Short mmCIF file of C-alpha atoms in Angstrom, two decimals:
data_model
loop_
_atom_site.label_atom_id
_atom_site.label_comp_id
_atom_site.label_asym_id
_atom_site.label_seq_id
_atom_site.Cartn_x
_atom_site.Cartn_y
_atom_site.Cartn_z
CA MET B 8 27.84 69.42 18.93
CA PHE B 9 24.54 67.72 19.69
CA LYS B 10 22.86 69.12 16.58
CA LYS B 11 25.06 66.61 14.58
CA ILE B 12 23.42 63.73 16.33
CA GLY B 13 21.03 62.03 13.95
CA PRO B 14 20.50 58.45 12.41
CA GLY B 15 23.00 56.89 14.85
CA VAL B 16 20.51 57.36 17.68
CA LEU B 17 17.98 55.39 15.77
CA VAL B 18 20.50 52.52 15.33
CA ALA B 19 21.29 52.58 19.02
CA ALA B 20 17.65 52.65 19.88
CA ALA B 21 17.10 49.61 17.55
CA PHE B 22 19.74 47.35 19.10
CA VAL B 23 19.04 48.29 22.81
CA GLY B 24 15.67 46.61 22.74
CA PRO B 25 13.96 44.04 24.93
CA GLY B 26 16.21 41.22 23.67
CA THR B 27 19.38 43.16 24.67
CA ILE B 28 17.98 44.01 28.02
CA THR B 29 17.09 40.39 28.67
CA ILE B 30 20.50 39.05 27.59
CA CYS B 31 22.45 41.71 29.46
CA THR B 32 20.36 40.95 32.53
CA LEU B 33 21.06 37.20 32.29
CA ALA B 34 24.76 37.76 31.60
CA GLY B 35 24.96 39.87 34.75
CA VAL B 36 23.03 37.52 37.01
CA ASN B 37 24.74 34.43 35.83
CA PHE B 38 28.40 35.58 35.23
CA GLY B 39 28.76 38.87 37.10
CA TYR B 40 31.03 41.39 35.53
CA ALA B 41 33.01 38.72 33.55
CA LEU B 42 31.36 39.29 30.15
CA ILE B 43 31.49 43.08 29.90
CA TRP B 44 34.26 42.66 27.38
CA ALA B 45 31.77 40.89 25.01
CA VAL B 46 29.54 43.99 25.10
CA LEU B 47 32.57 46.26 24.40
CA ILE B 48 33.66 44.15 21.41
CA SER B 49 30.14 44.06 19.97
CA ILE B 50 30.00 47.89 20.28
CA LEU B 51 33.21 48.35 18.46
CA ALA B 52 32.22 45.94 15.72
CA THR B 53 28.84 47.77 15.37
CA ILE B 54 30.55 51.16 15.12
CA VAL B 55 32.93 49.86 12.31
CA LEU B 56 30.05 48.31 10.24
CA GLN B 57 27.53 51.16 10.75
CA GLU B 58 30.12 53.82 9.90
CA MET B 59 30.71 52.04 6.60
CA ALA B 60 27.03 51.76 5.99
CA GLY B 61 26.50 55.43 6.81
CA ARG B 62 29.36 56.51 4.65
CA ILE B 63 28.01 54.58 1.68
CA GLY B 64 24.55 56.21 2.17
CA VAL B 65 25.93 59.75 2.19
CA VAL B 66 28.45 59.39 -0.62
CA SER B 67 26.20 57.37 -2.98
CA GLN B 68 22.90 59.14 -1.89
CA THR B 69 21.09 55.81 -2.29
CA GLY B 70 20.05 53.01 0.02
CA LEU B 71 22.45 50.03 0.57
CA VAL B 72 20.31 47.69 -1.47
CA ASP B 73 20.44 50.08 -4.42
CA VAL B 74 24.25 50.15 -4.24
CA ILE B 75 24.43 46.34 -4.05
CA LYS B 76 21.94 46.04 -7.03
CA GLY B 77 24.16 48.33 -9.09
CA GLU B 78 27.51 46.58 -8.17
CA LEU B 79 26.44 42.93 -8.50
CA LYS B 80 26.58 42.49 -12.27
CA ILE B 81 25.79 38.74 -12.51
CA PRO B 82 22.00 38.47 -12.49
CA TRP B 83 21.66 35.16 -10.53
CA ILE B 84 23.99 36.33 -7.80
CA ARG B 85 22.22 39.67 -7.55
CA ASN B 86 18.82 38.04 -7.39
CA LEU B 87 20.03 35.56 -4.78
CA VAL B 88 21.42 38.19 -2.52
CA LEU B 89 18.32 40.46 -2.90
CA GLY B 90 16.10 37.37 -2.07
CA ILE B 91 18.02 36.63 1.10
CA VAL B 92 17.92 40.35 2.08
CA LEU B 93 14.13 40.46 1.52
CA ALA B 94 13.48 37.31 3.36
CA ALA B 95 15.66 38.01 6.37
CA ILE B 96 14.50 41.65 6.79
CA LEU B 97 10.81 41.46 5.87
CA ILE B 98 9.90 38.08 7.42
CA GLY B 99 12.46 38.37 10.23
CA ASN B 100 11.38 41.77 11.46
CA ALA B 101 7.70 40.73 11.32
CA ALA B 102 8.60 37.61 13.28
CA TYR B 103 10.54 39.60 15.93
CA GLU B 104 8.19 42.51 16.11
CA GLY B 105 6.08 40.72 18.62
CA GLY B 106 9.09 40.62 21.05
CA ASN B 107 9.70 44.37 20.59
CA ILE B 108 6.09 45.08 21.39
CA GLY B 109 6.25 42.56 24.27
CA GLY B 110 9.08 44.51 25.81
CA ALA B 111 7.07 47.75 25.86
CA THR B 112 4.12 45.84 27.24
CA LEU B 113 6.28 44.64 30.13
CA GLY B 114 7.33 48.30 30.74
CA LEU B 115 3.55 49.21 30.93
CA GLN B 116 2.99 46.30 33.42
CA GLY B 117 5.84 47.68 35.52
CA LEU B 118 4.43 51.16 35.48
CA PHE B 119 0.65 50.50 35.83
CA GLY B 120 0.41 46.94 37.04
CA GLU B 121 -1.84 44.10 35.83
CA GLY B 122 -5.21 45.91 35.76
CA ALA B 123 -8.18 45.85 33.47
CA LEU B 124 -6.28 47.39 30.61
CA GLU B 125 -3.48 44.74 30.60
CA PRO B 126 -4.94 42.71 27.74
CA PHE B 127 -4.86 45.89 25.62
CA TYR B 128 -1.28 46.89 26.35
CA PRO B 129 0.04 45.35 23.07
CA LEU B 130 -2.61 47.21 21.09
CA ILE B 131 -1.87 50.52 22.96
CA VAL B 132 1.89 50.17 22.13
CA GLY B 133 1.05 49.27 18.45
CA VAL B 134 -1.23 52.27 18.00
CA PHE B 135 1.35 54.64 19.51
CA ALA B 136 4.07 53.32 17.22
CA PHE B 137 1.65 53.46 14.20
CA LEU B 138 0.82 57.15 14.91
CA LEU B 139 4.45 58.08 15.32
CA LEU B 140 5.34 56.40 11.97
CA ALA B 141 2.27 57.65 10.12
CA LEU B 142 2.28 61.29 11.30
CA SER B 143 5.97 62.01 11.66
CA SER B 144 8.70 63.18 9.29
CA TYR B 145 12.26 61.85 9.68
CA LYS B 146 13.20 64.95 11.64
CA THR B 147 10.37 64.37 14.16
CA LEU B 148 11.20 60.73 14.47
CA GLU B 149 14.75 61.72 15.16
CA LYS B 150 13.77 64.04 18.01
CA VAL B 151 11.46 61.37 19.47
CA PHE B 152 14.17 58.81 19.46
CA VAL B 153 16.72 61.09 21.03
CA GLY B 154 14.26 61.73 23.82
CA LEU B 155 13.40 57.99 24.32
CA VAL B 156 17.00 56.83 24.22
CA GLY B 157 17.85 59.56 26.73
CA VAL B 158 15.11 58.52 29.07
CA MET B 159 16.13 54.83 28.67
CA GLY B 160 19.80 55.65 29.30
CA VAL B 161 19.03 57.76 32.46
CA CYS B 162 16.95 54.92 33.94
CA PHE B 163 19.36 52.17 33.48
CA VAL B 164 22.54 54.17 34.27
CA LEU B 165 20.86 55.45 37.51
CA SER B 166 20.00 51.93 38.41
CA ALA B 167 23.64 50.82 37.91
CA ILE B 168 24.98 53.67 39.94
CA MET B 169 22.60 52.92 42.83
CA THR B 170 23.74 49.34 43.09
CA LYS B 171 27.20 50.72 44.03
CA PRO B 172 29.18 48.32 41.81
CA SER B 173 32.91 47.54 42.13
CA ILE B 174 34.77 49.83 39.69
CA GLY B 175 37.82 47.57 39.67
CA GLU B 176 35.73 44.53 38.82
CA ILE B 177 34.04 46.47 36.03
CA PHE B 178 37.35 47.38 34.38
CA LYS B 179 38.66 43.87 34.84
CA GLY B 180 35.54 42.43 33.14
CA MET B 181 35.93 44.99 30.31
CA LEU B 182 39.64 44.68 29.64
CA VAL B 183 40.48 41.15 30.63
CA PRO B 184 38.40 38.76 28.43
CA SER B 185 37.27 35.53 30.14
CA LEU B 186 34.95 32.66 29.44
CA PRO B 187 33.38 31.32 32.66
CA GLU B 188 32.00 27.70 32.31
CA GLY B 189 28.76 27.78 30.36
CA SER B 190 29.17 31.39 29.21
CA LEU B 191 29.98 30.80 25.41
CA LEU B 192 26.27 30.93 24.27
CA THR B 193 25.72 34.10 26.35
CA VAL B 194 28.77 35.81 24.74
CA ILE B 195 27.48 34.96 21.27
CA ALA B 196 24.05 36.20 22.18
CA LEU B 197 25.45 39.50 23.61
CA VAL B 198 27.27 40.12 20.24
CA GLY B 199 24.40 38.87 18.19
CA THR B 200 21.77 41.08 19.73
CA THR B 201 24.05 44.14 19.04
CA VAL B 202 25.49 43.50 15.56
CA VAL B 203 22.11 43.46 13.80
CA PRO B 204 21.92 43.15 9.94
CA TYR B 205 18.78 45.28 9.49
CA ASN B 206 20.53 48.20 11.13
CA LEU B 207 22.96 48.46 8.29
CA PHE B 208 20.10 49.11 5.73
CA LEU B 209 18.33 51.47 8.17
CA HIS B 210 21.48 53.53 8.76
CA ALA B 211 22.42 53.93 5.06
CA SER B 212 18.88 55.01 4.23
CA LEU B 213 18.57 57.43 7.11
CA THR B 214 21.99 59.09 6.61
CA LYS B 215 21.08 60.06 3.04
CA GLU B 216 17.76 61.46 4.44
CA LYS B 217 19.75 63.74 6.79
CA TRP B 218 22.94 64.50 4.95
CA LYS B 219 23.34 65.31 1.20
CA SER B 220 27.03 65.93 0.77
CA ALA B 221 30.33 64.05 1.30
CA SER B 222 31.53 67.12 3.21
CA ASP B 223 29.18 65.86 6.06
CA LEU B 224 31.10 62.59 6.51
CA ASN B 225 32.75 63.85 9.71
CA ASN B 226 29.26 64.46 11.13
CA VAL B 227 28.26 60.90 10.08
CA LYS B 228 31.32 59.47 11.87
CA TRP B 229 30.70 61.58 15.02
CA ASP B 230 27.01 60.67 15.11
CA THR B 231 27.79 56.94 14.69
CA ILE B 232 30.53 56.74 17.30
CA LEU B 233 28.60 58.83 19.93
CA SER B 234 25.26 57.30 19.44
CA ILE B 235 26.39 53.65 19.39
CA ALA B 236 28.83 54.17 22.20
CA LEU B 237 25.83 55.52 24.23
CA GLY B 238 23.80 52.49 23.35
CA GLY B 239 26.73 50.32 24.45
CA PHE B 240 26.98 52.24 27.74
CA VAL B 241 23.25 51.52 28.37
CA SER B 242 23.85 47.86 27.66
CA MET B 243 26.82 47.74 30.09
CA ALA B 244 24.70 49.66 32.73
CA ILE B 245 22.04 46.89 32.52
CA LEU B 246 24.65 44.15 32.87
CA ILE B 247 26.25 45.93 35.75
CA THR B 248 23.00 46.49 37.50
CA ALA B 249 22.18 42.78 37.24
CA SER B 250 25.73 41.92 38.49
CA ALA B 251 25.73 44.23 41.48
CA ALA B 252 22.11 43.91 42.63
CA PRO B 253 20.87 41.18 45.01
CA ILE B 254 19.29 39.17 42.20
CA HIS B 255 19.57 35.43 42.15
CA ASN B 256 16.95 34.21 39.58
CA VAL B 257 15.44 35.86 36.66
CA GLU B 258 12.52 34.42 34.72
CA ASN B 259 11.14 37.77 33.61
CA VAL B 260 12.98 41.06 33.12
CA LEU B 261 10.77 42.67 35.75
CA ASP B 262 12.13 40.23 38.26
CA MET B 263 15.12 42.51 38.22
CA ALA B 264 12.94 45.18 39.72
CA MET B 265 12.20 42.98 42.64
CA GLY B 266 15.94 42.41 43.21
CA LEU B 267 16.44 46.21 43.26
CA GLU B 268 13.74 46.87 45.82
CA PRO B 269 16.10 46.63 48.81
CA LEU B 270 18.21 49.47 47.26
CA PHE B 271 15.57 51.96 46.34
CA GLY B 272 12.16 50.56 47.23
CA ARG B 273 9.18 50.61 44.84
CA MET B 274 10.86 53.16 42.69
CA SER B 275 12.86 50.36 41.21
CA ARG B 276 9.75 49.02 39.40
CA TYR B 277 9.15 52.41 37.83
CA PHE B 278 12.78 52.84 36.79
CA LEU B 279 12.78 49.57 34.96
CA GLY B 280 9.25 50.04 33.63
CA ILE B 281 10.13 53.33 31.94
CA GLY B 282 13.41 51.88 30.54
CA LEU B 283 11.67 48.86 29.13
CA LEU B 284 8.79 50.91 27.71
CA ALA B 285 11.30 53.20 25.88
CA ALA B 286 13.46 50.22 24.65
CA GLY B 287 10.34 48.31 23.42
CA ILE B 288 8.85 51.34 21.62
CA THR B 289 12.00 52.31 19.82
CA SER B 290 12.70 48.83 18.58
CA ALA B 291 8.92 48.42 17.66
CA ILE B 292 9.38 51.52 15.39
CA THR B 293 12.77 50.84 13.86
CA ALA B 294 12.10 47.23 12.82
CA PRO B 295 9.18 48.05 10.61
CA LEU B 296 11.01 51.19 9.27
CA ALA B 297 14.02 49.12 8.22
CA ALA B 298 11.83 46.53 6.56
CA ALA B 299 10.08 49.27 4.63
CA PHE B 300 13.44 50.83 3.50
CA VAL B 301 14.69 47.48 2.18
CA ALA B 302 11.40 46.83 0.29
CA SER B 303 11.47 50.27 -1.13
CA SER B 304 15.04 49.77 -2.47
CA CYS B 305 14.40 46.28 -3.80
CA PHE B 306 11.26 47.25 -5.75
CA GLY B 307 12.45 50.72 -6.72
CA TRP B 308 9.63 52.75 -5.02
CA ASP B 309 9.93 56.57 -5.27
CA ASN B 310 9.27 59.32 -2.76
CA GLY B 311 11.07 57.67 0.16
CA MET B 312 9.05 57.58 3.50
CA LYS B 313 6.08 59.24 1.83
CA ASN B 314 5.44 56.45 -0.66
CA GLY B 315 2.16 54.57 -0.11
CA LYS B 316 3.71 51.19 -0.59
CA PHE B 317 6.46 52.18 1.90
CA LYS B 318 3.85 52.99 4.54
CA LEU B 319 1.92 49.72 3.82
CA THR B 320 5.18 47.76 4.30
CA TRP B 321 5.84 49.10 7.80
CA ALA B 322 2.10 48.93 8.70
CA ILE B 323 2.02 45.22 7.89
CA VAL B 324 5.14 44.43 9.98
CA LEU B 325 3.71 46.42 12.88
CA VAL B 326 0.20 44.87 12.75
CA LEU B 327 1.72 41.30 12.52
CA GLY B 328 3.74 42.09 15.71
CA VAL B 329 0.67 43.21 17.56
CA ALA B 330 -1.34 40.25 16.35
CA PHE B 331 1.38 37.63 17.35
CA LEU B 332 1.48 39.14 20.82
CA SER B 333 -2.24 39.91 21.42
CA PHE B 334 -3.42 36.42 20.35
CA ASP B 335 -0.59 34.56 21.89
CA ILE B 336 0.68 33.24 18.61
CA GLU B 337 4.17 31.76 18.53
CA PRO B 338 5.22 31.59 14.89
CA ILE B 339 8.01 29.15 15.66
CA GLN B 340 8.68 28.09 12.02
CA ILE B 341 8.72 31.73 10.92
CA ILE B 342 11.15 32.72 13.60
CA GLN B 343 13.39 29.72 12.82
CA PHE B 344 13.37 30.61 9.20
CA ALA B 345 14.19 34.27 10.07
CA GLN B 346 17.04 33.07 12.27
CA VAL B 347 18.57 31.06 9.38
CA ALA B 348 18.05 33.90 6.92
CA ASN B 349 19.70 36.34 9.29
CA GLY B 350 22.55 33.89 9.98
CA ILE B 351 23.24 33.89 6.23
CA LEU B 352 22.61 37.55 5.81
CA LEU B 353 24.99 38.88 8.45
CA PRO B 354 28.24 37.57 6.90
CA ILE B 355 27.04 38.35 3.36
CA MET B 356 26.31 41.90 4.27
CA ALA B 357 29.63 42.34 6.14
CA ILE B 358 31.44 41.03 3.03
CA LEU B 359 29.49 43.21 0.66
CA LEU B 360 29.90 46.27 2.88
CA LEU B 361 33.70 45.80 2.89
CA TRP B 362 33.76 45.20 -0.88
CA VAL B 363 31.52 48.24 -1.81
CA VAL B 364 33.32 50.61 0.58
CA ASN B 365 36.62 49.86 -1.20
CA LYS B 366 35.24 50.49 -4.68
CA LYS B 367 36.33 53.84 -6.11
CA THR B 368 33.50 53.76 -8.64
CA VAL B 369 31.07 54.06 -5.73
CA MET B 370 33.04 55.82 -2.95
CA GLY B 371 35.55 57.95 -4.99
CA LYS B 372 38.25 59.12 -2.61
CA TYR B 373 36.21 58.07 0.45
CA THR B 374 37.18 54.42 0.39
CA ASN B 375 38.42 52.60 3.39
CA SER B 376 41.75 53.16 4.93
CA MET B 377 44.02 50.24 5.70
CA THR B 378 43.20 50.34 9.38
CA GLN B 379 39.52 50.37 8.55
CA ASN B 380 40.00 47.29 6.32
CA ILE B 381 41.90 45.47 9.03
CA PHE B 382 39.04 45.99 11.46
CA GLY B 383 36.65 45.11 8.64
CA PHE B 384 38.26 41.73 7.84
CA PHE B 385 38.28 40.87 11.54
CA ILE B 386 34.59 41.61 11.69
CA VAL B 387 33.78 39.60 8.61
CA GLY B 388 35.38 36.54 10.13
CA PHE B 389 33.48 37.11 13.38
CA SER B 390 30.24 37.62 11.47
CA ILE B 391 30.80 34.28 9.70
CA PHE B 392 31.19 32.60 13.08
CA LEU B 393 27.99 34.24 14.43
CA GLY B 394 26.10 33.37 11.29
CA MET B 395 27.08 29.64 11.47
CA LYS B 396 26.15 29.51 15.10
CA SER B 397 22.71 30.85 14.37
CA ILE B 398 22.05 28.35 11.63
CA LEU B 399 23.46 25.44 13.58
CA LYS B 400 21.33 26.43 16.65
CA VAL B 401 18.15 26.27 14.63
CA ILE B 402 18.90 22.88 13.17
CA GLY B 403 19.85 21.61 16.64
CA LEU B 404 23.57 21.01 16.17
CA PHE B 405 24.82 23.88 18.50
#
């Protein structure tokens, strides 16, 4: 059964990064168990979208961008969409890569403290990520990610169990949606940090690397559901830990370790340090990888992950992330541009996914069922809301 696990793990690893850990921690500290339902909804939406992207990748045996290029017949619309995709993924992932590497750096600080090597932590993380991407095939990366996600999951789930949370309150928070005062932005952030546009491109490209026949679609579905549900379980564990632990103020994710010390002593720092390190490294690898897949499809590069231009693309994104963090650069305007581009891209991609996955010319007999379309239309509406929120937040109207 576990041999069927593949690209879905990389998607889970991508969204359970430092940003998700931070948002889930703040949600738990500020609102207790009340917002677990938001994590559940975001996971269900992610499963629906990623399953469609994975199915397109296997059936068409091309990347998502290639399918869109082939199906958008009007040149100016095709070029506009491709321009938005390139801007959002390449520039956005480069801007956010500093945060991914920063999360892994926090993990190293938790494990080894603030010694003489601390200024070099971002470089150490960057070199490790570079070597994994440069020297590994897809199959090797898959095994590495399964291991890292497993370690991350064990750390955060053990932390949640050791806080002895209220099972009744957990189920209430999961099944009875509520919006405590001041929680709307946190709900939007919980969904936004899970339903990530670049994961759609990453998933479609990776599924065609692993599976070559439509007969494997059940494996794709199983892999997607299991892996993303596991990622959601980890996100919930982080929120539950922050809710149940004696934590009152969080300015840094490692503050959660201090709140857990009464429960299991100095080991709390190591649990969270390992979890943060795994989360940061996985996201620091998947973001450049997704950017390279998108660029490869847009420009028609051959040979997949072995192409020199493909490798140069992920290397540039990775180096920029290390540079932003190492030299304390805050590319505010770049990040704001990326937020606007992603705010536009998410609803566009949700609409295009739903359109493509219903086209018999692309999918043959593997188009969406009526139930899948109902869920799809709901998620399109929700993605439009999220996208508008992202844009309005940047221009100061939200």
